[in-house]
Tab-separated table of C-alpha atoms (C1' of nucleotides) in Angstrom:
chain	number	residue	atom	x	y	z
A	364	UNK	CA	25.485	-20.753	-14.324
A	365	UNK	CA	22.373	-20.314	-12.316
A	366	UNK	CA	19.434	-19.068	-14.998
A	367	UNK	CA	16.600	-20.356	-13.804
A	368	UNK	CA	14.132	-19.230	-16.066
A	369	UNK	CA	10.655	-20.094	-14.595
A	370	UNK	CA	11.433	-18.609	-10.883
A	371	UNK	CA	12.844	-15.390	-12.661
A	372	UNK	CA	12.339	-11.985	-10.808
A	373	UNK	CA	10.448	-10.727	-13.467
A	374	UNK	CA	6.846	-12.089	-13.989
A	375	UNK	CA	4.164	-10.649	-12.246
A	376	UNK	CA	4.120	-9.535	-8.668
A	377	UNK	CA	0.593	-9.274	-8.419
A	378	UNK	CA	-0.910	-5.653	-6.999
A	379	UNK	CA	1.230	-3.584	-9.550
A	380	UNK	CA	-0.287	-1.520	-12.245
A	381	UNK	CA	-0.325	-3.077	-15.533
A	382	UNK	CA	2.641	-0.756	-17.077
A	383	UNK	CA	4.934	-2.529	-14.894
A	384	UNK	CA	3.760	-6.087	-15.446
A	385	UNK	CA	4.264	-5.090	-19.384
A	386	UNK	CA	7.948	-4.148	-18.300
A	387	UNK	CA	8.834	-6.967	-16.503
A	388	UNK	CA	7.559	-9.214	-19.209
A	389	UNK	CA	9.360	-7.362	-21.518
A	390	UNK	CA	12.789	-7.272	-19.568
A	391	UNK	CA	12.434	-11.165	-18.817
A	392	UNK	CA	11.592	-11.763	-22.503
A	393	UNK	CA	15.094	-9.871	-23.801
A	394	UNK	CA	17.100	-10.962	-20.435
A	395	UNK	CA	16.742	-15.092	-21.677
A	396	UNK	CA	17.326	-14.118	-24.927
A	397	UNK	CA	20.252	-12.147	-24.578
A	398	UNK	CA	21.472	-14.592	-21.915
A	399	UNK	CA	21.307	-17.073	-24.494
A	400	UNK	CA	23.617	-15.299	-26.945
A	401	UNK	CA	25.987	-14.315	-24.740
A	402	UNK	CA	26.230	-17.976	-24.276
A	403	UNK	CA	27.275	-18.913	-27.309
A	404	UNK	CA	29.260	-15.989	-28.320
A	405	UNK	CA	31.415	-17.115	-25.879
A	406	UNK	CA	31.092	-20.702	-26.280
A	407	UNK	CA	31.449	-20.848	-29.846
A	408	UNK	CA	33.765	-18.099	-30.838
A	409	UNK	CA	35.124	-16.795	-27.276
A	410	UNK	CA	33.907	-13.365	-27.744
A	411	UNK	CA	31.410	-11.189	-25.948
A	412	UNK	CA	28.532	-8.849	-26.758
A	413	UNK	CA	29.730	-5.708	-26.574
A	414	UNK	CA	32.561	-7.059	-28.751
A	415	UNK	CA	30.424	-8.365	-31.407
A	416	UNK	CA	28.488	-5.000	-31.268
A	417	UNK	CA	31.275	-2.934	-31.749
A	418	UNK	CA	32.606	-5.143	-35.133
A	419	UNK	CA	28.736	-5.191	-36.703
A	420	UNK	CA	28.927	-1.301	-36.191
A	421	UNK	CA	32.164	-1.160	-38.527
A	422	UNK	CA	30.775	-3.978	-40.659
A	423	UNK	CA	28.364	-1.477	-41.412
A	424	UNK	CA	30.638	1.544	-42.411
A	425	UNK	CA	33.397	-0.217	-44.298
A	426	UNK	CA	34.790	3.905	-44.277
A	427	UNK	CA	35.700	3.474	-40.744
A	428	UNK	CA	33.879	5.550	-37.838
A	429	UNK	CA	35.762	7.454	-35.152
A	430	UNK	CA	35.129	6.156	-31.354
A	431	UNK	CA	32.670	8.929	-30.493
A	432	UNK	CA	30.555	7.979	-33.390
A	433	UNK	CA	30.552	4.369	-31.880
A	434	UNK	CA	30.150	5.533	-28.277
A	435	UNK	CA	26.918	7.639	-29.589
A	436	UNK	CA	25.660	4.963	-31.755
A	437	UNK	CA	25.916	1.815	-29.397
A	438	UNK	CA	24.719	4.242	-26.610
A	439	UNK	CA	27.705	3.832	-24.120
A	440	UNK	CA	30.203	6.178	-22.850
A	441	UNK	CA	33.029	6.959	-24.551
A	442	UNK	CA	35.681	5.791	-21.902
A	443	UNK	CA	33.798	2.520	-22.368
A	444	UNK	CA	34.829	2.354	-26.485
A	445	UNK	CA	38.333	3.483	-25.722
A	446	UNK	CA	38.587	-0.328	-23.835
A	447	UNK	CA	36.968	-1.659	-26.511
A	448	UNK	CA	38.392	-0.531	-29.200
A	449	UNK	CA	42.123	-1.503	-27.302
A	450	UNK	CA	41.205	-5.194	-26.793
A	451	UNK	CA	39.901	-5.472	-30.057
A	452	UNK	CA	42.714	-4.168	-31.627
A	453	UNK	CA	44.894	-6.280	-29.510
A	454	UNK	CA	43.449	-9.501	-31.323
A	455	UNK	CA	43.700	-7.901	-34.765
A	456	UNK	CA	40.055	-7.312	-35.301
A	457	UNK	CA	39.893	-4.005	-35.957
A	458	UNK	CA	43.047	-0.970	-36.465
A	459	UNK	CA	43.238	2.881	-35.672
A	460	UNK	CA	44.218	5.695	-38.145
A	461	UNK	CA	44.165	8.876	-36.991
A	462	UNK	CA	42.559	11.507	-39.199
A	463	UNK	CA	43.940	13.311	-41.569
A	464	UNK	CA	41.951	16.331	-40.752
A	465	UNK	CA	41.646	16.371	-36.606
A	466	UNK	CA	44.650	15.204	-34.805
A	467	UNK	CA	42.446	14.677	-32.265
A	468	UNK	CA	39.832	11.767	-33.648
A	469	UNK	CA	40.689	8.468	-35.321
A	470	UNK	CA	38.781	6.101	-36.799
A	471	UNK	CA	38.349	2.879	-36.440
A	472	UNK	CA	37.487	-0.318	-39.293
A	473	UNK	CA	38.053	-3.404	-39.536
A	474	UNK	CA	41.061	-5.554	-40.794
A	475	UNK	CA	41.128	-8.374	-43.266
A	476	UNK	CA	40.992	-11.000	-39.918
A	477	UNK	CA	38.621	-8.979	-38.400
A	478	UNK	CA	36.181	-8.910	-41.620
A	479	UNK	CA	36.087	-12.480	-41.670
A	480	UNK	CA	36.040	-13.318	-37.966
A	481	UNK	CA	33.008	-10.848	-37.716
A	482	UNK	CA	31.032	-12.716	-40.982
A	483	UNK	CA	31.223	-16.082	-39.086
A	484	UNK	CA	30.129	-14.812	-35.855
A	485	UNK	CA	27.231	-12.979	-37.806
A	486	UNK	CA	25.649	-15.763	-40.075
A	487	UNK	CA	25.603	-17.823	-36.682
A	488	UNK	CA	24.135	-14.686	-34.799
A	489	UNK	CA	21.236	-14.095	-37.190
A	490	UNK	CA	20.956	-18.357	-37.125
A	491	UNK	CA	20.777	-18.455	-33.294
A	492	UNK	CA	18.089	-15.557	-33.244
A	493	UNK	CA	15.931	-17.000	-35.965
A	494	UNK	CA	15.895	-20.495	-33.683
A	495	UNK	CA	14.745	-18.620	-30.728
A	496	UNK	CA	12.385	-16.421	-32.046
A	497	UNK	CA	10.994	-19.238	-34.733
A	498	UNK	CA	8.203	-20.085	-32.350
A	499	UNK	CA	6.439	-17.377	-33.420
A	500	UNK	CA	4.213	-17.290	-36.514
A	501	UNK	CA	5.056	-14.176	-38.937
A	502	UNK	CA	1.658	-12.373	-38.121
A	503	UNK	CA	2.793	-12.442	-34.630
A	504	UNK	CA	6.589	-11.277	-35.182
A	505	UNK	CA	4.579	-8.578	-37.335
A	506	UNK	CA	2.340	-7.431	-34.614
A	507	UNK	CA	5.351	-7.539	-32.505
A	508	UNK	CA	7.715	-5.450	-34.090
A	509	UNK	CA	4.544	-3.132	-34.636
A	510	UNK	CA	4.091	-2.905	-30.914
A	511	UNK	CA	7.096	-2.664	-30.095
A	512	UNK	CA	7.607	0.504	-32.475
A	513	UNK	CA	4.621	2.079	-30.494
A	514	UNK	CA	6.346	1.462	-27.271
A	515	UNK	CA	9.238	2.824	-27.913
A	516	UNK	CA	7.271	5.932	-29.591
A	517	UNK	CA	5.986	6.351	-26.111
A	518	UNK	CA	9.156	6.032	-24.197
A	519	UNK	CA	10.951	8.865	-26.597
A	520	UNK	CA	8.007	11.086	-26.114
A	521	UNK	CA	8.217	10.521	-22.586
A	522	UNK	CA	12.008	11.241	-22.091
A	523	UNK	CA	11.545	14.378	-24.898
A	524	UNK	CA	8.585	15.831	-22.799
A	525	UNK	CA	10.853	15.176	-19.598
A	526	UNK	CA	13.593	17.091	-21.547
A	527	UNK	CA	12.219	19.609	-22.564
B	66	UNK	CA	26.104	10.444	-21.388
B	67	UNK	CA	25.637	9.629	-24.887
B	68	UNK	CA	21.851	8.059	-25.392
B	69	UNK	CA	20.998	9.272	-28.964
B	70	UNK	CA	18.180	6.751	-29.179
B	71	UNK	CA	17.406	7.875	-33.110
B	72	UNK	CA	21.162	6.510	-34.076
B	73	UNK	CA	20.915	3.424	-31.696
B	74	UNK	CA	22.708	0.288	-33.064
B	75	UNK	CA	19.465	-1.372	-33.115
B	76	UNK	CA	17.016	-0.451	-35.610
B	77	UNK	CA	16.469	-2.779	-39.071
B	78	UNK	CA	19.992	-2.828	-40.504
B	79	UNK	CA	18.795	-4.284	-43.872
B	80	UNK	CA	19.128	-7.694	-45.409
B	81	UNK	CA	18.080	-9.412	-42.598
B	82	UNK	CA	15.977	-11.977	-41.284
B	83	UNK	CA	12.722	-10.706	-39.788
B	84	UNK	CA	13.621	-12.692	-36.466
B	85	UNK	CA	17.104	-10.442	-36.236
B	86	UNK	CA	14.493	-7.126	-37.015
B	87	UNK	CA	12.403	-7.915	-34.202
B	88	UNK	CA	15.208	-8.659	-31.551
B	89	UNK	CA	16.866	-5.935	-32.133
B	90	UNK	CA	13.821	-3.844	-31.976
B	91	UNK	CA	13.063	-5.911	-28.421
B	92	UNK	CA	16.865	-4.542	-27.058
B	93	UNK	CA	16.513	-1.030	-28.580
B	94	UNK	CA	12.733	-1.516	-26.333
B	95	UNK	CA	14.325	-2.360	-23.528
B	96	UNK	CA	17.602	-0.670	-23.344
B	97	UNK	CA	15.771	2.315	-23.633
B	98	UNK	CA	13.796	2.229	-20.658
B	99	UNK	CA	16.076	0.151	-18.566
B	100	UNK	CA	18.704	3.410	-19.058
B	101	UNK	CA	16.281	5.675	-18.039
B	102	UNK	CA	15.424	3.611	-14.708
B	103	UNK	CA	18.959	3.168	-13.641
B	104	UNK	CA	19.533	6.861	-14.407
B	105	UNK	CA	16.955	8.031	-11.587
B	106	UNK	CA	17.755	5.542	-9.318
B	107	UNK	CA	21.124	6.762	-9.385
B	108	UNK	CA	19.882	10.326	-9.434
B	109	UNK	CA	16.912	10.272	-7.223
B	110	UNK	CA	18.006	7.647	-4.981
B	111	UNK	CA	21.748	7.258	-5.153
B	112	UNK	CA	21.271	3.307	-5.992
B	113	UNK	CA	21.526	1.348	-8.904
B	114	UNK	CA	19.324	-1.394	-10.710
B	115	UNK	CA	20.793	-4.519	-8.861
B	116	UNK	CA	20.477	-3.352	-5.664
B	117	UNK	CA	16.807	-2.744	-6.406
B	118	UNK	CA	16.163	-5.777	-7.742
B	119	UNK	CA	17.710	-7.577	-4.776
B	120	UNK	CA	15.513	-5.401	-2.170
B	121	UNK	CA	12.644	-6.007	-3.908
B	122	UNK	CA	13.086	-9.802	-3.958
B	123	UNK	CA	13.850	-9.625	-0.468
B	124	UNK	CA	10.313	-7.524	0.397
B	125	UNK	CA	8.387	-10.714	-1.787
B	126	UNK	CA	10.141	-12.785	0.588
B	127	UNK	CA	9.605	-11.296	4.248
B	128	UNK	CA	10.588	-14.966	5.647
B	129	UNK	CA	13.466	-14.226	3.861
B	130	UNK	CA	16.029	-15.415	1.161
B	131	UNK	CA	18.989	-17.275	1.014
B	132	UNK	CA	21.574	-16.014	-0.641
B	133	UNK	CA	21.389	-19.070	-3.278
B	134	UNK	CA	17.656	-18.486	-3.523
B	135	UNK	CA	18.061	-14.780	-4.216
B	136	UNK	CA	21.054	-15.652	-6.831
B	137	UNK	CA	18.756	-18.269	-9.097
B	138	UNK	CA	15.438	-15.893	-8.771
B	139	UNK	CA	17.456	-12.468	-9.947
B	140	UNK	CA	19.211	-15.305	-12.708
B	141	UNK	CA	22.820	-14.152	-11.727
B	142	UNK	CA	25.739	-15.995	-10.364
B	143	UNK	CA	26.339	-16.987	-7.100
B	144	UNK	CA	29.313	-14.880	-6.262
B	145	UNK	CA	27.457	-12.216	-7.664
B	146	UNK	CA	25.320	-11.615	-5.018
B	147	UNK	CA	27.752	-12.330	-2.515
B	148	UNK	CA	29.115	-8.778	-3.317
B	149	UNK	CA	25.592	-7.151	-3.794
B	150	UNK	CA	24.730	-8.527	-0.672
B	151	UNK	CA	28.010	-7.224	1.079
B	152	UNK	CA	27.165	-4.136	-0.052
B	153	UNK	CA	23.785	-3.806	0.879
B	154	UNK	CA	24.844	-5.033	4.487
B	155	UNK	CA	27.293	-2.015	4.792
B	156	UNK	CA	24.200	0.380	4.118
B	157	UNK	CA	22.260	-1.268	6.732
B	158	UNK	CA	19.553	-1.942	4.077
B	159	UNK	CA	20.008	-6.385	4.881
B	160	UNK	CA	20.527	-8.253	7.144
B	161	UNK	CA	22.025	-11.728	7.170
B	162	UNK	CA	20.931	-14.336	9.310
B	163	UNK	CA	22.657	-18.237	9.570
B	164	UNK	CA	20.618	-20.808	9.204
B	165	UNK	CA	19.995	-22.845	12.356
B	166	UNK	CA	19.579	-25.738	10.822
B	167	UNK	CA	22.425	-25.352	7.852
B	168	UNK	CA	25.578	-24.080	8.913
B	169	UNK	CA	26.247	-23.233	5.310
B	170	UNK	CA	23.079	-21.363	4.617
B	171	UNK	CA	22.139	-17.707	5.175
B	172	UNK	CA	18.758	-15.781	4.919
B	173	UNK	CA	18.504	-12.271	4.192
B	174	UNK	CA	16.070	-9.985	5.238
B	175	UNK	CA	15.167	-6.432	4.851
B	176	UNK	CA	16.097	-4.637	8.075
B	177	UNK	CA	13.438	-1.572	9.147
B	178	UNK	CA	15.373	0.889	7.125
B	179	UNK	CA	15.688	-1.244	4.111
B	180	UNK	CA	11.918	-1.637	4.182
B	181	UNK	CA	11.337	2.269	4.300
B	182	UNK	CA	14.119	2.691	1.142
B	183	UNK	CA	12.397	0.134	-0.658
B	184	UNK	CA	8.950	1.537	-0.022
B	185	UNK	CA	9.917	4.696	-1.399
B	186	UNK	CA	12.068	3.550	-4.518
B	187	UNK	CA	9.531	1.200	-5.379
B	188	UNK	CA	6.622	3.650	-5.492
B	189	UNK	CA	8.929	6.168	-7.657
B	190	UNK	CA	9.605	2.910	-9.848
B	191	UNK	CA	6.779	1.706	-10.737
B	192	UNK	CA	5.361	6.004	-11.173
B	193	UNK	CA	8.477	6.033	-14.094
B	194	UNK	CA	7.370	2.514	-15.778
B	195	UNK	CA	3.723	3.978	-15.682
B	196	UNK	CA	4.983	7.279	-17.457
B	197	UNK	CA	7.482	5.660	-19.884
B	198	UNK	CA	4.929	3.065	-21.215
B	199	UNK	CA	1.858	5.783	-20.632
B	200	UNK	CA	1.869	6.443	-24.463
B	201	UNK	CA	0.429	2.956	-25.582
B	202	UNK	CA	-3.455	2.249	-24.856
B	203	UNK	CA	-4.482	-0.227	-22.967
B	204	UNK	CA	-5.830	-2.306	-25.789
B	205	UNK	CA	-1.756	-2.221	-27.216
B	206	UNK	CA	-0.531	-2.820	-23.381
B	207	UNK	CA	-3.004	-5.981	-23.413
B	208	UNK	CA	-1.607	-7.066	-27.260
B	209	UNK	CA	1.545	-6.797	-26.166
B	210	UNK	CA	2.028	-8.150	-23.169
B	211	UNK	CA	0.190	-11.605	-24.458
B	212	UNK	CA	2.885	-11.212	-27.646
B	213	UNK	CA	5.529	-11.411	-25.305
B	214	UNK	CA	4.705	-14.104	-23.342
B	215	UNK	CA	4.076	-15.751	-26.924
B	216	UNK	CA	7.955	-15.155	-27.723
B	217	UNK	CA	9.120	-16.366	-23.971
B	218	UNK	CA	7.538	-19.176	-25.054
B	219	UNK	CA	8.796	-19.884	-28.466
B	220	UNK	CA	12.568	-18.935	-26.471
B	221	UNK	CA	12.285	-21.063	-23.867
B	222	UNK	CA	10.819	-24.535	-25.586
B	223	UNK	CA	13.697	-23.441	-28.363
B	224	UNK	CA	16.181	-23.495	-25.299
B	225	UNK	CA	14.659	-26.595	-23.800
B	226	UNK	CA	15.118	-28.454	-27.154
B	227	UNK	CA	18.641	-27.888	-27.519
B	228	UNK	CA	19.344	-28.936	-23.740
B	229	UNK	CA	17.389	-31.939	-24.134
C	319	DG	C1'	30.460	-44.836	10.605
C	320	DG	C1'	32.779	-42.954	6.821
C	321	DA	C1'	33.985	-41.920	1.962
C	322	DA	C1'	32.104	-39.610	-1.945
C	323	DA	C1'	29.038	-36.491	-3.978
C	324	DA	C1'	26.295	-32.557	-3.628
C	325	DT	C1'	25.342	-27.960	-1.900
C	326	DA	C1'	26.124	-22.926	0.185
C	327	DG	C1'	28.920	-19.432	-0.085
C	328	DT	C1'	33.431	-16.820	-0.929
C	329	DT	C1'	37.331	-15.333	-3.540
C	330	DG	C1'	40.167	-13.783	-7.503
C	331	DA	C1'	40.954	-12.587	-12.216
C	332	DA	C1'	39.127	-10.478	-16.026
C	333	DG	C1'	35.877	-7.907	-18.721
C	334	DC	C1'	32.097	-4.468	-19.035
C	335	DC	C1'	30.223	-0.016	-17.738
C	336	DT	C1'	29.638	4.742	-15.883
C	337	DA	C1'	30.699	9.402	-14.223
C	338	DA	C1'	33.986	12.793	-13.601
C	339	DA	C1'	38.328	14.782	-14.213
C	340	DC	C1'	41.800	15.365	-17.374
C	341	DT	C1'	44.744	16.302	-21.968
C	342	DA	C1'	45.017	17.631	-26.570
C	343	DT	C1'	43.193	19.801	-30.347
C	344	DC	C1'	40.073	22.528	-33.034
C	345	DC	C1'	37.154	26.474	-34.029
C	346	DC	C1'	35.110	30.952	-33.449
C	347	DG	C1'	34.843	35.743	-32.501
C	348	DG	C1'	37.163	39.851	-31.485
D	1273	DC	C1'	46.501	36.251	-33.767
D	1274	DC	C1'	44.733	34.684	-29.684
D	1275	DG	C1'	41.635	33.531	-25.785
D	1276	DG	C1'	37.674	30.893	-24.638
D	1277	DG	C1'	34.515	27.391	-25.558
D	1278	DA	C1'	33.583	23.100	-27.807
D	1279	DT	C1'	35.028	18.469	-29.135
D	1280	DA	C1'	37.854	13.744	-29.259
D	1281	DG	C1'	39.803	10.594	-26.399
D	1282	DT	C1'	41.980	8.796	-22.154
D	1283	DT	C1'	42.216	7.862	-17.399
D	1284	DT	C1'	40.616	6.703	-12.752
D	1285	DA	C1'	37.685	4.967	-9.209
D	1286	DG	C1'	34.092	2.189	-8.306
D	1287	DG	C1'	30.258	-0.953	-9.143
D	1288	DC	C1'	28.411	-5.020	-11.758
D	1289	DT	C1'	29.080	-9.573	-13.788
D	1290	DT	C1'	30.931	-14.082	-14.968
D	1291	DC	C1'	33.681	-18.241	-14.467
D	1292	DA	C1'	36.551	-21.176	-12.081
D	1293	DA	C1'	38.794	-22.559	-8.067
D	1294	DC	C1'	38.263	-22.881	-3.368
D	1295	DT	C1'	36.355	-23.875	1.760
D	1296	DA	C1'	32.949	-25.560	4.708
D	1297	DT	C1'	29.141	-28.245	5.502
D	1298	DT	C1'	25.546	-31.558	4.573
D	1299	DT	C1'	23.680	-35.634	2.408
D	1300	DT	C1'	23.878	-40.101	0.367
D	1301	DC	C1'	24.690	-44.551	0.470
D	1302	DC	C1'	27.482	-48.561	1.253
DNA sequence: GGAAAATAGTTGAAGCCTAAACTATCCCGG
DNA sequence: CCGGGATAGTTTAGGCTTCAACTATTTTCC
């Protein structure tokens, strides 16, 4: 496990325009943190990311969601879900029923085993976030999550206008 | 290609913690652009986000890199970059050099035609950061960037802590 | 000098991820 | 009713990533 934090890639190469010194700083600052979680999903509970993604995305619709609602709303393909969705149902977490109305979709919730696995590895989740972001006061998590709103404003625009 | 930022996973499921608002508000950020830039490199330049990364670290370095170096600056494994590197080799964009005084060791460098790739994908990079994160004024840029390197802070003493 | 520990890099297994091609099904208009 | 277009999912090929086991070399230190 290299992660070297200090020596990272990502802070300020001198001679660049100041957008791209923002966006370094920015990729750094969710790189370590993500990093860090991935850590200890799969230290603690031997699970991964995109696995604990997928079951917070059900937590939240106890009516079940088909895999292209998932694929659209984690933002990943929908050859990656169909993996997903296979391993996880593999371990028990979550279980396919095919709709009622469209032979073609199913949707996917979670079990009993899976409801309870998920509520662990979310109460630590929120804990281990809370830790790492704690060093900030709440005027500055404020300003943050204001800023952070205005930069992803811009991005949207951006793509929309490229869009268009 | 799914991408329906307004349905992202991310934004303020309720009944959190603040700290869990603003992270996931950080990874909606970030996964927004960092899409977008791996989507033109792929388009415009046929290339992908790693790659980049590793060129670039190898045009900071025109002494050149070892392999080891290059693997705890990008903060991936070892054996990662024994692949990237590989591949990178093929294209005639590196080239690998044993140490004379290490048998073990070997520096990369940019050859001539990695330089000229670089040049251009870099320019074209840092044009899309500029455009993507064009919206905010320079006032938010400045507010933001110093927030950020407020929460690197507050993650990395959190992370020294616990490995203390 | 030589054994033991550390270091540089590679390999293999497994998971994540995408794009593109494909199958099956549904829906719409004629 | 039926043909064509849209939609739901799967599959495949290939790249990225990690961890753990491995080889080769260097360093440490007795």
């Amino acid at each position: 496990m290299p992660l070297d934090a200090e020596t990272a890639l990502a802070d300020a190469p001198p001679g660049h325009k100041d957008e791209l010194r923002l966006w370094l700083r920015l990729l750094t600052c969710t790189n370590l943190i993500e990093a860090e979680i991935r850590r200890r999903l799969r230290a603690e509970f031997d699970t991964t990311l995109p696995r604990f993604d997928l079951l917070a995305q059900l937590e939240r619709h106890p009516g079940g969601l088909t895999l292209g609602d998932i694929s659209r709303r984690m933002m990943v393909s929908n050859g990656n879900v169909t993996g997903l969705a296979a391993r996880l149902e593999e371990e028990g977490l979550v279980e396919r029923r095919v709709s009622a109305t469209d032979r073609r979709a199913q949707s996917l919730r979670l079990t009993a085993k899976g409801r309870r696995e998920f509520a662990r590895q979310s109460a630590a989740h929120e804990g281990w976030v809370a830790e790492l972001l704690g060093g900030l006061s709440i005027a500055e998590r404020e300003a943050l999550q204001t800023l952070l709103g205005r930069a992803k404003a811009s991005v949207t625009a951006s793509l929309q206008e490229g869009g268009a």
